[in-house]
mmCIF file of C-alpha atoms and ligand atoms in Angstrom:
data_model
loop_
_atom_site.group_PDB
_atom_site.id
_atom_site.type_symbol
_atom_site.label_atom_id
_atom_site.label_comp_id
_atom_site.label_asym_id
_atom_site.label_seq_id
_atom_site.Cartn_x
_atom_site.Cartn_y
_atom_site.Cartn_z
ATOM 1 C CA MET G 27 121.637 78.244 88.693
ATOM 2 C CA ARG G 28 119.330 79.936 86.269
ATOM 3 C CA LYS G 29 116.702 82.258 87.769
ATOM 4 C CA ILE G 30 113.205 82.054 86.373
ATOM 5 C CA ILE G 31 109.790 83.675 86.727
ATOM 6 C CA ILE G 32 107.027 81.458 88.044
ATOM 7 C CA ALA G 33 103.539 82.752 87.246
ATOM 8 C CA ILE G 34 100.643 81.289 89.204
ATOM 9 C CA ASP G 35 97.141 82.266 88.176
ATOM 10 C CA GLY G 36 93.781 80.926 89.154
ATOM 11 C CA TYR G 37 90.485 81.308 90.913
ATOM 12 C CA SER G 38 89.915 83.005 94.264
ATOM 13 C CA SER G 39 90.978 80.894 97.237
ATOM 14 C CA SER G 40 92.330 78.110 95.048
ATOM 15 C CA GLY G 41 95.424 78.006 97.276
ATOM 16 C CA LYS G 42 97.661 80.071 94.988
ATOM 17 C CA SER G 43 99.286 82.093 97.735
ATOM 18 C CA SER G 44 100.132 79.181 100.059
ATOM 19 C CA PHE G 45 101.529 77.288 97.097
ATOM 20 C CA ALA G 46 103.515 80.275 95.818
ATOM 21 C CA LYS G 47 104.862 80.928 99.335
ATOM 22 C CA SER G 48 106.068 77.334 99.677
ATOM 23 C CA ILE G 49 107.789 77.493 96.292
ATOM 24 C CA ALA G 50 109.456 80.805 97.175
ATOM 25 C CA LYS G 51 110.690 79.389 100.472
ATOM 26 C CA LYS G 52 112.117 76.244 98.910
ATOM 27 C CA TYR G 53 113.954 78.043 96.094
ATOM 28 C CA GLY G 54 114.841 81.287 97.898
ATOM 29 C CA TYR G 55 112.628 83.226 95.494
ATOM 30 C CA ILE G 56 110.689 86.423 96.176
ATOM 31 C CA PHE G 57 106.951 85.866 96.537
ATOM 32 C CA ILE G 58 104.660 88.581 95.229
ATOM 33 C CA ASP G 59 100.965 88.399 96.019
ATOM 34 C CA THR G 60 99.406 90.642 93.368
ATOM 35 C CA GLY G 61 95.916 90.165 94.831
ATOM 36 C CA ALA G 62 97.203 91.965 97.922
ATOM 37 C CA MET G 63 98.148 94.900 95.677
ATOM 38 C CA TYR G 64 94.611 95.177 94.249
ATOM 39 C CA ARG G 65 93.312 94.863 97.794
ATOM 40 C CA ALA G 66 95.661 97.666 98.924
ATOM 41 C CA VAL G 67 94.300 100.040 96.263
ATOM 42 C CA THR G 68 90.765 99.055 97.289
ATOM 43 C CA PHE G 69 91.590 99.764 100.927
ATOM 44 C CA TYR G 70 93.032 103.141 99.941
ATOM 45 C CA ALA G 71 89.860 103.972 97.977
ATOM 46 C CA MET G 72 87.672 102.994 100.944
ATOM 47 C CA GLN G 73 89.738 105.007 103.416
ATOM 48 C CA ASN G 74 89.694 108.077 101.238
ATOM 49 C CA GLY G 75 85.988 108.068 100.436
ATOM 50 C CA LEU G 76 86.585 107.166 96.791
ATOM 51 C CA ILE G 77 84.147 104.254 96.860
ATOM 52 C CA ASP G 78 80.753 104.413 98.549
ATOM 53 C CA SER G 79 78.608 101.725 100.167
ATOM 54 C CA THR G 80 76.844 101.024 96.865
ATOM 55 C CA GLY G 81 80.200 100.313 95.190
ATOM 56 C CA ALA G 82 80.186 103.530 93.152
ATOM 57 C CA VAL G 83 83.763 104.705 92.569
ATOM 58 C CA ASP G 84 85.075 108.216 92.040
ATOM 59 C CA THR G 85 87.194 106.843 89.218
ATOM 60 C CA ALA G 86 88.698 110.162 88.088
ATOM 61 C CA GLU G 87 89.901 110.966 91.615
ATOM 62 C CA LEU G 88 91.240 107.452 92.153
ATOM 63 C CA ILE G 89 93.202 107.576 88.900
ATOM 64 C CA LYS G 90 94.620 110.951 89.921
ATOM 65 C CA SER G 91 95.672 109.468 93.273
ATOM 66 C CA LEU G 92 97.505 106.461 91.805
ATOM 67 C CA PRO G 93 100.970 108.089 91.925
ATOM 68 C CA GLN G 94 100.421 108.730 95.656
ATOM 69 C CA ILE G 95 99.554 105.105 96.385
ATOM 70 C CA LYS G 96 102.885 103.551 97.331
ATOM 71 C CA ILE G 97 102.705 99.800 97.727
ATOM 72 C CA THR G 98 105.719 97.899 99.026
ATOM 73 C CA PHE G 99 106.462 94.448 100.376
ATOM 74 C CA ARG G 100 108.913 93.887 103.221
ATOM 75 C CA TYR G 101 110.054 90.592 104.668
ATOM 76 C CA ASN G 102 108.448 90.006 108.065
ATOM 77 C CA PRO G 103 110.290 87.338 110.102
ATOM 78 C CA ASP G 104 107.264 86.895 112.413
ATOM 79 C CA ILE G 105 105.212 85.400 109.597
ATOM 80 C CA GLU G 106 108.176 84.122 107.550
ATOM 81 C CA ALA G 107 106.734 85.955 104.568
ATOM 82 C CA SER G 108 106.366 89.470 103.245
ATOM 83 C CA SER G 109 104.072 92.051 104.758
ATOM 84 C CA ILE G 110 102.389 94.608 102.556
ATOM 85 C CA TYR G 111 102.666 98.327 103.228
ATOM 86 C CA LEU G 112 100.525 101.143 101.913
ATOM 87 C CA ASN G 113 102.337 104.461 102.176
ATOM 88 C CA GLY G 114 104.425 103.052 105.005
ATOM 89 C CA GLN G 115 101.532 101.518 106.969
ATOM 90 C CA LYS G 116 101.418 97.731 107.349
ATOM 91 C CA ILE G 117 98.013 96.601 106.130
ATOM 92 C CA ASP G 118 98.171 92.776 106.118
ATOM 93 C CA GLU G 119 95.064 92.414 108.284
ATOM 94 C CA GLN G 120 93.019 95.305 106.900
ATOM 95 C CA ILE G 121 93.152 94.060 103.306
ATOM 96 C CA ARG G 122 91.666 90.690 104.338
ATOM 97 C CA GLU G 123 88.506 92.295 105.767
ATOM 98 C CA VAL G 124 85.302 91.111 104.109
ATOM 99 C CA THR G 125 84.445 94.694 103.113
ATOM 100 C CA VAL G 126 87.669 94.877 101.093
ATOM 101 C CA SER G 127 87.001 91.453 99.545
ATOM 102 C CA ASP G 128 83.537 92.673 98.578
ATOM 103 C CA ASN G 129 84.843 95.764 96.791
ATOM 104 C CA VAL G 130 88.100 94.581 95.254
ATOM 105 C CA TYR G 131 86.561 93.262 92.043
ATOM 106 C CA ILE G 132 85.186 96.744 91.310
ATOM 107 C CA ILE G 133 88.573 98.424 91.728
ATOM 108 C CA SER G 134 90.420 95.687 89.828
ATOM 109 C CA GLY G 135 88.125 96.242 86.855
ATOM 110 C CA ILE G 136 89.424 99.790 86.311
ATOM 111 C CA PRO G 137 91.912 99.665 83.399
ATOM 112 C CA GLU G 138 94.135 102.485 84.745
ATOM 113 C CA VAL G 139 94.481 100.732 88.109
ATOM 114 C CA ARG G 140 95.523 97.567 86.297
ATOM 115 C CA GLU G 141 98.048 99.405 84.124
ATOM 116 C CA HIS G 142 99.575 101.008 87.187
ATOM 117 C CA LEU G 143 99.861 97.751 89.133
ATOM 118 C CA VAL G 144 101.035 95.713 86.151
ATOM 119 C CA ALA G 145 103.911 98.192 85.648
ATOM 120 C CA LEU G 146 104.827 97.865 89.322
ATOM 121 C CA GLN G 147 104.674 94.062 89.123
ATOM 122 C CA ARG G 148 106.951 93.997 86.069
ATOM 123 C CA GLU G 149 109.435 96.178 87.916
ATOM 124 C CA MET G 150 109.327 93.851 90.941
ATOM 125 C CA GLY G 151 109.998 90.811 88.761
ATOM 126 C CA LYS G 152 112.590 92.208 86.404
ATOM 127 C CA GLU G 153 115.524 90.483 88.138
ATOM 128 C CA LYS G 154 113.634 87.166 87.950
ATOM 129 C CA GLY G 155 113.774 84.738 90.861
ATOM 130 C CA VAL G 156 110.138 85.529 91.679
ATOM 131 C CA VAL G 157 106.946 83.614 92.215
ATOM 132 C CA MET G 158 104.027 85.873 91.441
ATOM 133 C CA ASP G 159 100.419 84.891 91.978
ATOM 134 C CA GLY G 160 97.315 86.547 90.588
ATOM 135 C CA ARG G 161 94.879 86.358 87.701
ATOM 136 C CA ASP G 162 96.768 87.751 84.708
ATOM 137 C CA ILE G 163 100.408 87.018 85.497
ATOM 138 C CA GLY G 164 100.968 84.417 82.782
ATOM 139 C CA THR G 165 98.840 86.259 80.223
ATOM 140 C CA VAL G 166 99.591 89.973 80.760
ATOM 141 C CA VAL G 167 102.265 90.693 83.368
ATOM 142 C CA PHE G 168 104.835 88.080 82.325
ATOM 143 C CA PRO G 169 103.663 86.365 79.130
ATOM 144 C CA ASP G 170 107.210 85.009 78.750
ATOM 145 C CA ALA G 171 107.426 83.501 82.232
ATOM 146 C CA GLU G 172 109.396 80.256 82.140
ATOM 147 C CA LEU G 173 106.806 78.397 84.223
ATOM 148 C CA LYS G 174 103.082 79.143 84.238
ATOM 149 C CA ILE G 175 100.585 77.342 86.408
ATOM 150 C CA PHE G 176 96.821 77.726 86.344
ATOM 151 C CA MET G 177 95.178 76.617 89.577
ATOM 152 C CA THR G 178 91.641 75.474 90.148
ATOM 153 C CA ALA G 179 89.727 73.738 92.927
ATOM 154 C CA ASP G 180 86.046 72.958 93.485
ATOM 155 C CA PRO G 181 84.103 76.059 94.623
ATOM 156 C CA GLU G 182 82.863 74.341 97.821
ATOM 157 C CA ILE G 183 86.404 73.410 98.763
ATOM 158 C CA ARG G 184 87.655 76.933 98.084
ATOM 159 C CA ALA G 185 84.864 78.443 100.193
ATOM 160 C CA MET G 186 85.604 76.042 103.051
ATOM 161 C CA ARG G 187 89.332 76.908 102.968
ATOM 162 C CA ARG G 188 88.581 80.617 103.122
ATOM 163 C CA TYR G 189 86.071 80.015 105.913
ATOM 164 C CA MET G 190 88.659 78.132 107.980
ATOM 165 C CA GLU G 191 91.249 80.840 107.340
ATOM 166 C CA LEU G 192 88.923 83.615 108.506
ATOM 167 C CA SER G 193 87.564 81.618 111.465
ATOM 168 C CA GLN G 194 91.097 80.901 112.646
ATOM 169 C CA ALA G 195 91.796 84.620 112.456
ATOM 170 C CA GLY G 196 88.776 85.169 114.720
ATOM 171 C CA LYS G 197 86.549 86.641 111.993
ATOM 172 C CA LYS G 198 82.832 85.858 112.184
ATOM 173 C CA VAL G 199 81.472 85.240 108.699
ATOM 174 C CA SER G 200 79.120 82.604 107.380
ATOM 175 C CA LEU G 201 80.108 79.968 104.867
ATOM 176 C CA GLU G 202 77.228 81.150 102.697
ATOM 177 C CA GLU G 203 78.527 84.732 102.691
ATOM 178 C CA ILE G 204 81.999 83.510 101.670
ATOM 179 C CA THR G 205 80.654 81.229 98.933
ATOM 180 C CA GLN G 206 78.687 84.131 97.460
ATOM 181 C CA ASN G 207 81.723 86.422 97.598
ATOM 182 C CA ILE G 208 83.941 83.846 95.898
ATOM 183 C CA LEU G 209 81.425 83.198 93.110
ATOM 184 C CA LYS G 210 80.887 86.913 92.584
ATOM 185 C CA ARG G 211 84.638 87.547 92.375
ATOM 186 C CA ASP G 212 85.186 84.582 90.019
ATOM 187 C CA ASN G 213 82.532 85.906 87.719
ATOM 188 C CA ALA G 214 83.885 89.458 87.757
ATOM 189 C CA ASP G 215 87.454 88.171 87.231
ATOM 190 C CA ILE G 216 86.465 86.048 84.225
ATOM 191 C CA THR G 217 84.252 88.595 82.517
ATOM 192 C CA ARG G 218 86.224 91.848 82.853
ATOM 193 C CA THR G 219 87.587 93.221 79.615
ATOM 194 C CA VAL G 220 91.079 94.154 80.803
ATOM 195 C CA GLY G 221 93.304 91.426 82.269
ATOM 196 C CA PRO G 222 90.574 88.825 82.778
ATOM 197 C CA LEU G 223 91.257 85.556 84.553
ATOM 198 C CA LYS G 224 92.230 83.219 81.756
ATOM 199 C CA LYS G 225 94.516 80.249 81.436
ATOM 200 C CA ALA G 226 97.530 81.083 79.275
ATOM 201 C CA GLU G 227 97.808 78.611 76.420
ATOM 202 C CA ASP G 228 101.150 77.374 77.689
ATOM 203 C CA ALA G 229 100.140 77.186 81.376
ATOM 204 C CA LEU G 230 100.021 73.860 83.192
ATOM 205 C CA SER G 231 96.707 73.169 84.942
ATOM 206 C CA LEU G 232 96.690 72.139 88.556
ATOM 207 C CA ASP G 233 93.427 71.124 90.225
ATOM 208 C CA ASN G 234 94.308 70.922 93.889
ATOM 209 C CA SER G 235 90.860 70.001 95.249
ATOM 210 C CA ASN G 236 92.284 66.795 96.672
ATOM 211 C CA LEU G 237 95.995 67.515 96.864
ATOM 212 C CA SER G 238 98.056 68.435 99.919
ATOM 213 C CA VAL G 239 100.657 71.196 99.721
ATOM 214 C CA GLU G 240 103.333 68.453 99.903
ATOM 215 C CA GLN G 241 101.852 66.685 96.875
ATOM 216 C CA GLN G 242 101.674 69.953 94.966
ATOM 217 C CA MET G 243 105.276 70.707 95.897
ATOM 218 C CA MET G 244 106.421 67.362 94.556
ATOM 219 C CA TRP G 245 104.605 68.021 91.311
ATOM 220 C CA VAL G 246 106.030 71.510 90.837
ATOM 221 C CA SER G 247 109.584 70.860 92.118
ATOM 222 C CA GLU G 248 110.167 68.330 89.394
ATOM 223 C CA LYS G 249 109.280 70.989 86.816
ATOM 224 C CA ILE G 250 111.268 73.795 88.424
ATOM 225 C CA ASP G 251 114.376 71.653 88.912
ATOM 226 C CA LYS G 252 114.453 70.904 85.197
ATOM 227 C CA LEU G 253 114.083 74.584 84.288
ATOM 228 C CA ILE G 254 116.746 76.016 86.577
ATOM 229 C CA LYS G 255 119.566 73.550 86.106
HETATM 230 O O1 C5P C 22 94.172 86.828 95.102
HETATM 231 P P1 C5P C 22 93.066 87.566 95.835
HETATM 232 O O2 C5P C 22 91.816 86.765 95.947
HETATM 233 O O3 C5P C 22 93.509 88.155 97.128
HETATM 234 O O4 C5P C 22 92.749 88.805 94.880
HETATM 235 C C1 C5P C 22 91.769 89.734 95.204
HETATM 236 C C2 C5P C 22 91.142 90.300 93.944
HETATM 237 O O5 C5P C 22 92.096 91.091 93.248
HETATM 238 C C3 C5P C 22 90.635 89.294 92.933
HETATM 239 O O6 C5P C 22 89.327 88.891 93.199
HETATM 240 C C4 C5P C 22 90.732 90.053 91.630
HETATM 241 O O7 C5P C 22 89.582 90.824 91.409
HETATM 242 C C5 C5P C 22 91.884 91.007 91.861
HETATM 243 N N1 C5P C 22 93.110 90.589 91.202
HETATM 244 C C6 C5P C 22 93.273 90.906 89.873
HETATM 245 N N2 C5P C 22 94.429 90.615 89.230
HETATM 246 C C7 C5P C 22 95.445 90.013 89.875
HETATM 247 C C8 C5P C 22 95.290 89.638 91.229
HETATM 248 C C9 C5P C 22 94.094 89.925 91.861
HETATM 249 O O8 C5P C 22 92.362 91.467 89.279
HETATM 250 N N3 C5P C 22 96.583 89.777 89.237
#
């Protein structure tokens, strides 16, 4: 069977990762959550005093540190998905903290950080057989991906999903706080000059506001099956 690259881009909390994970599981593909990589660099910056509480970044120092920031994914049978490691430390939980979510759009707006992560993402996908989700996968990372999907969902629905996710993980945050964070990140993602969130011309749109994962899987499987046979 032919191996392909599946690029999934879209807004924050539009269900990209759950969708990408389900696709990867069904087809035995590798799932790469590129948002987690931007979050990992943000976490590194926070831990090393390279971003302060006002969001000011020591950009020169961060750029210098990039070669020392080793990001890897390793399959974790406990969660039936990959865990992310920063210099050998598993940071799945830490990168989902609200403080990281609040700062990630600042770090992801730095062109050198993007260049570094895009190169890493291309390396990870060079053998194909990957499902990669993010904001610029179909436009910048893999403009030749065989299947590109652009996901959207109503902002209230996205905020509620994120709220449920965090509540289930025992995190205390208000729906209002999450809504504001999502809108702020959307805006920063759309307006940044390098690698902005944009639908690739040849991407298929998927509004999943009222679709279950099963319905989305039916929709996408039909397309994948045609491409790989
Ligand atoms: O996907 P997730 O919401 O975890 O991504 C966190 C942040 O990382 C986004 O808000 C965006 O600023 C950044 N990001 C990006 N490019 C990607 C993936 C994520 O700029 N390919």
